[in-house]
């Protein structure tokens, strides 16, 4: 199975390039709601793919463990940035990523990374490690600190999915499709994590999966300014208006109508 390493490298490096490009696209829109944590999340995915690539080609166990540290930093950063994205984009938090509450979310990540960097002294993160003979990865025996960090990351991911599901629930049309894409991304990550922990495939597929979803979001929705339009304001304000209202994308496409506009257009359609 050593023959699988070159194609795997191509896949991971391609994933790293794609997610880096999407991260740059999002961070260029840093003034728009949710763009910063989204860009940081996808950028961490790029770092994650680079870490896996470095681990595959590193010749010694010591070097592989260094690349594993890079992977872990990226992996746990992704989870926190996902939660920050959902909280800021849906206006559950009224500030961007760098406030006190956000910094508190990073405390467990910082502790986990400190334990990771000093793992040979206490083995709380990884109790044992050796080279995996088939794909060139690492066989790991997880310690309590790893499971704590993993549960924390999964909790951040699940809370983020709940925030998206609850707060984008009433939104029709275009934003409903965007909600489904976000939830599909979250569910896919949970699925590939389950595959990895079951031992069916020893390498991490999450960066590749999120790279695919990142391309979908960047190509399909960039024209509609997903970070610039606030979907949460719509059910709270626009839907209660007696006047008809529509939302247009930057390309002039009607993305949704409020109930008054739908009634008006339905009446006009029947008259015609």
mmCIF file of C-alpha atoms in Angstrom:
data_model
loop_
_atom_site.group_PDB
_atom_site.id
_atom_site.type_symbol
_atom_site.label_atom_id
_atom_site.label_comp_id
_atom_site.label_asym_id
_atom_site.label_seq_id
_atom_site.Cartn_x
_atom_site.Cartn_y
_atom_site.Cartn_z
ATOM 1 C CA UNK A 1 0.000 0.000 0.000
ATOM 2 C CA UNK A 2 3.001 2.285 -0.124
ATOM 3 C CA UNK A 3 1.963 2.958 -3.745
ATOM 4 C CA UNK A 4 -1.001 4.901 -2.338
ATOM 5 C CA UNK A 5 1.240 7.571 -0.816
ATOM 6 C CA UNK A 6 1.904 9.609 -4.035
ATOM 7 C CA UNK A 7 -1.795 9.911 -5.000
ATOM 8 C CA UNK A 8 -2.690 10.681 -1.391
ATOM 9 C CA UNK A 9 -0.112 13.458 -1.380
ATOM 10 C CA UNK A 10 -1.654 14.927 -4.508
ATOM 11 C CA UNK A 11 -5.111 14.846 -2.907
ATOM 12 C CA UNK A 12 -3.967 16.499 0.332
ATOM 13 C CA UNK A 13 -1.829 19.127 -1.386
ATOM 14 C CA UNK A 14 -4.677 19.946 -3.760
ATOM 15 C CA UNK A 15 -6.970 20.230 -0.739
ATOM 16 C CA UNK A 16 -4.457 22.574 0.924
ATOM 17 C CA UNK A 17 -4.308 24.811 -2.140
ATOM 18 C CA UNK A 18 -8.079 24.964 -2.559
ATOM 19 C CA UNK A 19 -8.802 25.776 1.072
ATOM 20 C CA UNK A 20 -6.019 28.390 1.152
ATOM 21 C CA UNK A 21 -7.591 30.118 -1.858
ATOM 22 C CA UNK A 22 -11.074 30.052 -0.294
ATOM 23 C CA UNK A 23 -9.644 31.374 2.998
ATOM 24 C CA UNK A 24 -8.044 34.286 1.144
ATOM 25 C CA UNK A 25 -11.372 34.966 -0.633
ATOM 26 C CA UNK A 26 -13.232 35.051 2.692
ATOM 27 C CA UNK A 27 -10.664 37.168 4.551
ATOM 28 C CA UNK A 28 -10.768 39.769 1.771
ATOM 29 C CA UNK A 29 -14.370 40.274 2.895
ATOM 30 C CA UNK A 30 -13.302 40.830 6.512
ATOM 31 C CA UNK A 31 -15.771 43.695 6.975
ATOM 32 C CA UNK A 32 -18.711 41.376 6.336
ATOM 33 C CA UNK A 33 -20.448 39.401 9.059
ATOM 34 C CA UNK A 34 -18.893 35.981 9.758
ATOM 35 C CA UNK A 35 -16.190 36.292 7.097
ATOM 36 C CA UNK A 36 -13.237 36.343 9.524
ATOM 37 C CA UNK A 37 -14.007 33.116 11.452
ATOM 38 C CA UNK A 38 -15.036 31.417 8.199
ATOM 39 C CA UNK A 39 -11.733 32.387 6.573
ATOM 40 C CA UNK A 40 -9.748 31.293 9.631
ATOM 41 C CA UNK A 41 -11.627 27.999 9.710
ATOM 42 C CA UNK A 42 -10.895 27.199 6.072
ATOM 43 C CA UNK A 43 -7.312 28.436 6.472
ATOM 44 C CA UNK A 44 -6.854 25.992 9.348
ATOM 45 C CA UNK A 45 -8.088 23.268 7.010
ATOM 46 C CA UNK A 46 -5.303 24.188 4.602
ATOM 47 C CA UNK A 47 -2.769 23.871 7.433
ATOM 48 C CA UNK A 48 -4.322 20.528 8.371
ATOM 49 C CA UNK A 49 -3.805 19.169 4.848
ATOM 50 C CA UNK A 50 -0.228 20.416 4.843
ATOM 51 C CA UNK A 51 0.383 18.672 8.167
ATOM 52 C CA UNK A 52 -0.910 15.372 6.810
ATOM 53 C CA UNK A 53 1.236 15.728 3.693
ATOM 54 C CA UNK A 54 4.326 16.423 5.779
ATOM 55 C CA UNK A 55 3.625 13.427 7.993
ATOM 56 C CA UNK A 56 3.317 11.110 4.973
ATOM 57 C CA UNK A 57 6.695 12.054 3.540
ATOM 58 C CA UNK A 58 8.642 12.556 6.791
ATOM 59 C CA UNK A 59 11.261 9.769 7.036
ATOM 60 C CA UNK A 60 11.536 9.457 10.808
ATOM 61 C CA UNK A 61 9.054 8.998 13.632
ATOM 62 C CA UNK A 62 10.282 12.158 15.349
ATOM 63 C CA UNK A 63 9.612 14.253 12.252
ATOM 64 C CA UNK A 64 6.214 12.645 11.780
ATOM 65 C CA UNK A 65 5.283 13.606 15.337
ATOM 66 C CA UNK A 66 6.177 17.223 14.599
ATOM 67 C CA UNK A 67 3.829 17.225 11.648
ATOM 68 C CA UNK A 68 1.194 15.600 13.845
ATOM 69 C CA UNK A 69 1.406 18.629 16.139
ATOM 70 C CA UNK A 70 0.684 20.853 13.121
ATOM 71 C CA UNK A 71 -2.342 18.691 12.316
ATOM 72 C CA UNK A 72 -3.670 18.873 15.853
ATOM 73 C CA UNK A 73 -3.315 22.656 16.027
ATOM 74 C CA UNK A 74 -5.283 22.957 12.790
ATOM 75 C CA UNK A 75 -7.883 20.348 13.735
ATOM 76 C CA UNK A 76 -8.882 21.900 17.043
ATOM 77 C CA UNK A 77 -8.732 25.407 15.556
ATOM 78 C CA UNK A 78 -11.244 24.382 12.899
ATOM 79 C CA UNK A 79 -13.803 23.393 15.514
ATOM 80 C CA UNK A 80 -13.590 26.667 17.448
ATOM 81 C CA UNK A 81 -13.643 28.790 14.294
ATOM 82 C CA UNK A 82 -16.706 26.887 13.061
ATOM 83 C CA UNK A 83 -18.540 27.740 16.276
ATOM 84 C CA UNK A 84 -17.414 31.375 16.082
ATOM 85 C CA UNK A 85 -18.611 31.543 12.483
ATOM 86 C CA UNK A 86 -22.080 30.258 13.318
ATOM 87 C CA UNK A 87 -22.419 32.553 16.351
ATOM 88 C CA UNK A 88 -21.321 35.697 14.511
ATOM 89 C CA UNK A 89 -23.042 34.966 11.205
ATOM 90 C CA UNK A 90 -26.408 34.338 12.866
ATOM 91 C CA UNK A 91 -25.962 37.314 15.196
ATOM 92 C CA UNK A 92 -26.075 35.165 18.312
ATOM 93 C CA UNK A 93 -22.968 37.180 19.190
ATOM 94 C CA UNK A 94 -22.956 40.827 18.191
ATOM 95 C CA UNK A 95 -19.204 41.144 17.868
ATOM 96 C CA UNK A 96 -16.605 39.599 15.611
ATOM 97 C CA UNK A 97 -14.173 36.888 16.620
ATOM 98 C CA UNK A 98 -11.836 38.737 18.974
ATOM 99 C CA UNK A 99 -13.829 39.461 22.114
ATOM 100 C CA UNK A 100 -13.595 37.968 25.608
ATOM 101 C CA UNK A 101 -16.071 35.187 24.999
ATOM 102 C CA UNK A 102 -14.200 34.112 21.886
ATOM 103 C CA UNK A 103 -10.920 34.096 23.769
ATOM 104 C CA UNK A 104 -12.474 31.840 26.403
ATOM 105 C CA UNK A 105 -13.347 29.340 23.676
ATOM 106 C CA UNK A 106 -9.665 29.163 22.780
ATOM 107 C CA UNK A 107 -8.485 28.339 26.311
ATOM 108 C CA UNK A 108 -9.096 24.542 26.058
ATOM 109 C CA UNK A 109 -7.397 24.538 22.652
ATOM 110 C CA UNK A 110 -4.348 26.290 24.088
ATOM 111 C CA UNK A 111 -4.139 23.838 26.985
ATOM 112 C CA UNK A 112 -4.453 20.894 24.616
ATOM 113 C CA UNK A 113 -1.712 22.190 22.345
ATOM 114 C CA UNK A 114 0.608 22.785 25.303
ATOM 115 C CA UNK A 115 0.033 19.196 26.418
ATOM 116 C CA UNK A 116 0.613 18.038 22.859
ATOM 117 C CA UNK A 117 3.919 19.867 22.524
ATOM 118 C CA UNK A 118 5.165 18.411 25.837
ATOM 119 C CA UNK A 119 3.616 14.970 25.366
ATOM 120 C CA UNK A 120 6.871 12.958 25.686
ATOM 121 C CA UNK A 121 7.151 14.205 29.282
ATOM 122 C CA UNK A 122 3.721 13.015 30.469
ATOM 123 C CA UNK A 123 2.023 11.055 27.624
ATOM 124 C CA UNK A 124 -1.353 12.579 28.424
ATOM 125 C CA UNK A 125 -2.117 13.335 24.789
ATOM 126 C CA UNK A 126 -0.661 10.195 23.212
ATOM 127 C CA UNK A 127 0.271 7.223 25.370
ATOM 128 C CA UNK A 128 2.162 5.470 22.564
ATOM 129 C CA UNK A 129 3.113 6.162 18.954
ATOM 130 C CA UNK A 130 4.794 4.252 16.156
ATOM 131 C CA UNK A 131 5.039 4.389 12.367
ATOM 132 C CA UNK A 132 2.056 2.899 10.561
ATOM 133 C CA UNK A 133 3.634 0.443 8.073
ATOM 134 C CA UNK A 134 1.140 0.599 5.197
ATOM 135 C CA UNK A 135 0.471 4.287 4.489
ATOM 136 C CA UNK A 136 3.366 5.941 6.288
ATOM 137 C CA UNK A 137 1.226 7.531 8.963
ATOM 138 C CA UNK A 138 1.404 7.060 12.731
ATOM 139 C CA UNK A 139 -0.260 4.441 14.889
ATOM 140 C CA UNK A 140 -1.394 6.231 18.042
ATOM 141 C CA UNK A 141 -2.664 5.183 21.434
ATOM 142 C CA UNK A 142 -4.743 8.109 22.623
ATOM 143 C CA UNK A 143 -4.392 9.509 26.129
ATOM 144 C CA UNK A 144 -7.002 11.301 28.273
ATOM 145 C CA UNK A 145 -5.996 14.770 27.091
ATOM 146 C CA UNK A 146 -6.614 13.777 23.480
ATOM 147 C CA UNK A 147 -10.093 12.500 24.249
ATOM 148 C CA UNK A 148 -10.875 15.662 26.203
ATOM 149 C CA UNK A 149 -9.742 17.814 23.262
ATOM 150 C CA UNK A 150 -11.679 15.672 20.800
ATOM 151 C CA UNK A 151 -14.891 15.831 22.838
ATOM 152 C CA UNK A 152 -14.474 19.600 23.124
ATOM 153 C CA UNK A 153 -13.985 19.934 19.358
ATOM 154 C CA UNK A 154 -17.017 17.746 18.630
ATOM 155 C CA UNK A 155 -19.076 19.770 21.105
ATOM 156 C CA UNK A 156 -18.130 22.993 19.318
ATOM 157 C CA UNK A 157 -19.077 21.404 16.005
ATOM 158 C CA UNK A 158 -22.447 20.128 17.192
ATOM 159 C CA UNK A 159 -23.357 23.417 18.892
ATOM 160 C CA UNK A 160 -22.515 25.233 15.669
ATOM 161 C CA UNK A 161 -24.800 22.918 13.698
ATOM 162 C CA UNK A 162 -27.629 23.512 16.173
ATOM 163 C CA UNK A 163 -27.144 27.289 15.907
ATOM 164 C CA UNK A 164 -27.355 27.100 12.108
ATOM 165 C CA UNK A 165 -30.393 24.792 12.180
ATOM 166 C CA UNK A 166 -32.332 26.929 14.676
ATOM 167 C CA UNK A 167 -31.478 30.390 13.397
ATOM 168 C CA UNK A 168 -31.653 29.775 9.658
ATOM 169 C CA UNK A 169 -34.766 27.632 9.967
ATOM 170 C CA UNK A 170 -37.407 30.189 8.855
ATOM 171 C CA UNK A 171 -35.346 31.516 5.921
ATOM 172 C CA UNK A 172 -36.722 30.586 2.500
ATOM 173 C CA UNK A 173 -35.167 30.256 -0.934
ATOM 174 C CA UNK A 174 -31.475 30.845 -1.386
ATOM 175 C CA UNK A 175 -30.592 30.929 2.322
ATOM 176 C CA UNK A 176 -32.338 27.616 2.901
ATOM 177 C CA UNK A 177 -29.974 26.065 0.357
ATOM 178 C CA UNK A 178 -27.027 27.655 2.103
ATOM 179 C CA UNK A 179 -28.224 26.296 5.443
ATOM 180 C CA UNK A 180 -28.440 22.794 3.969
ATOM 181 C CA UNK A 181 -24.918 23.103 2.626
ATOM 182 C CA UNK A 182 -23.554 24.141 6.026
ATOM 183 C CA UNK A 183 -25.381 21.343 7.819
ATOM 184 C CA UNK A 184 -24.248 18.853 5.174
ATOM 185 C CA UNK A 185 -20.669 19.923 5.745
ATOM 186 C CA UNK A 186 -20.997 19.440 9.504
ATOM 187 C CA UNK A 187 -22.636 16.024 9.185
ATOM 188 C CA UNK A 188 -19.998 14.889 6.685
ATOM 189 C CA UNK A 189 -17.220 15.836 9.097
ATOM 190 C CA UNK A 190 -18.874 13.789 11.847
ATOM 191 C CA UNK A 191 -19.141 10.846 9.448
ATOM 192 C CA UNK A 192 -15.492 10.868 8.387
ATOM 193 C CA UNK A 193 -14.432 11.230 12.026
ATOM 194 C CA UNK A 194 -16.462 8.125 12.828
ATOM 195 C CA UNK A 195 -14.735 6.283 9.966
ATOM 196 C CA UNK A 196 -11.308 7.278 11.261
ATOM 197 C CA UNK A 197 -11.977 6.279 14.857
ATOM 198 C CA UNK A 198 -13.469 2.956 13.714
ATOM 199 C CA UNK A 199 -10.161 2.053 12.067
ATOM 200 C CA UNK A 200 -11.656 1.602 8.577
ATOM 201 C CA UNK A 201 -9.229 4.171 7.163
ATOM 202 C CA UNK A 202 -6.148 5.256 9.139
ATOM 203 C CA UNK A 203 -5.737 8.743 7.639
ATOM 204 C CA UNK A 204 -7.814 11.871 8.179
ATOM 205 C CA UNK A 205 -10.283 12.678 5.391
ATOM 206 C CA UNK A 206 -11.857 15.762 6.992
ATOM 207 C CA UNK A 207 -9.683 18.376 5.183
ATOM 208 C CA UNK A 208 -10.579 16.855 1.812
ATOM 209 C CA UNK A 209 -14.298 16.822 2.615
ATOM 210 C CA UNK A 210 -14.312 20.439 3.774
ATOM 211 C CA UNK A 211 -12.284 21.480 0.731
ATOM 212 C CA UNK A 212 -15.120 20.168 -1.454
ATOM 213 C CA UNK A 213 -17.743 22.071 0.532
ATOM 214 C CA UNK A 214 -15.560 25.205 0.525
ATOM 215 C CA UNK A 215 -15.423 25.137 -3.266
ATOM 216 C CA UNK A 216 -19.209 24.779 -3.413
ATOM 217 C CA UNK A 217 -19.709 27.761 -1.114
ATOM 218 C CA UNK A 218 -17.147 29.942 -2.887
ATOM 219 C CA UNK A 219 -18.295 29.206 -6.434
ATOM 220 C CA UNK A 220 -22.034 28.840 -5.982
ATOM 221 C CA UNK A 221 -22.696 31.572 -3.442
ATOM 222 C CA UNK A 222 -19.968 34.209 -3.801
ATOM 223 C CA UNK A 223 -22.093 36.304 -6.169
ATOM 224 C CA UNK A 224 -24.873 36.443 -3.596
ATOM 225 C CA UNK A 225 -22.693 38.014 -0.900
ATOM 226 C CA UNK A 226 -23.461 35.399 1.743
ATOM 227 C CA UNK A 227 -21.471 37.309 4.349
ATOM 228 C CA UNK A 228 -22.998 40.664 3.502
ATOM 229 C CA UNK A 229 -26.682 39.760 3.742
ATOM 230 C CA UNK A 230 -27.957 39.092 7.244
ATOM 231 C CA UNK A 231 -30.416 36.182 7.009
ATOM 232 C CA UNK A 232 -31.490 36.391 10.636
ATOM 233 C CA UNK A 233 -32.941 39.870 10.210
ATOM 234 C CA UNK A 234 -35.332 38.652 7.581
ATOM 235 C CA UNK A 235 -37.745 36.525 9.621
ATOM 236 C CA UNK A 236 -37.621 39.046 12.459
ATOM 237 C CA UNK A 237 -38.321 42.196 10.460
ATOM 238 C CA UNK A 238 -39.014 41.692 6.775
ATOM 239 C CA UNK A 239 -41.515 38.871 7.148
ATOM 240 C CA UNK A 240 -43.696 41.027 9.412
ATOM 241 C CA UNK A 241 -43.935 43.895 6.905
ATOM 242 C CA UNK A 242 -47.208 44.645 5.147
ATOM 243 C CA UNK A 243 -45.305 45.916 2.125
ATOM 244 C CA UNK A 244 -43.782 43.568 -0.397
ATOM 245 C CA UNK A 245 -39.997 43.190 -0.222
ATOM 246 C CA UNK A 246 -37.418 41.230 -2.195
ATOM 247 C CA UNK A 247 -33.717 40.469 -1.730
ATOM 248 C CA UNK A 248 -31.431 40.704 -4.748
ATOM 249 C CA UNK A 249 -27.942 39.294 -5.146
ATOM 250 C CA UNK A 250 -25.086 41.379 -6.524
ATOM 251 C CA UNK A 251 -25.877 39.863 -9.931
ATOM 252 C CA UNK A 252 -29.460 41.142 -9.760
ATOM 253 C CA UNK A 253 -30.996 37.725 -9.059
ATOM 254 C CA UNK A 254 -34.033 37.619 -6.764
ATOM 255 C CA UNK A 255 -32.970 35.337 -3.901
ATOM 256 C CA UNK A 256 -36.134 35.550 -1.767
ATOM 257 C CA UNK A 257 -39.427 37.367 -1.219
ATOM 258 C CA UNK A 258 -41.275 38.211 1.963
ATOM 259 C CA UNK A 259 -44.842 36.877 2.453
ATOM 260 C CA UNK A 260 -46.421 40.179 1.370
ATOM 261 C CA UNK A 261 -44.508 40.102 -1.918
ATOM 262 C CA UNK A 262 -45.409 36.470 -2.466
ATOM 263 C CA UNK A 263 -49.090 37.263 -1.972
ATOM 264 C CA UNK A 264 -48.846 40.223 -4.312
ATOM 265 C CA UNK A 265 -47.106 38.282 -7.045
ATOM 266 C CA UNK A 266 -49.534 35.404 -6.671
ATOM 267 C CA UNK A 267 -52.449 37.832 -7.136
ATOM 268 C CA UNK A 268 -50.837 39.369 -10.206
ATOM 269 C CA UNK A 269 -50.180 35.925 -11.632
ATOM 270 C CA UNK A 270 -53.833 34.952 -11.293
ATOM 271 C CA UNK A 271 -54.982 38.203 -12.852
ATOM 272 C CA UNK A 272 -52.688 37.638 -15.825
#
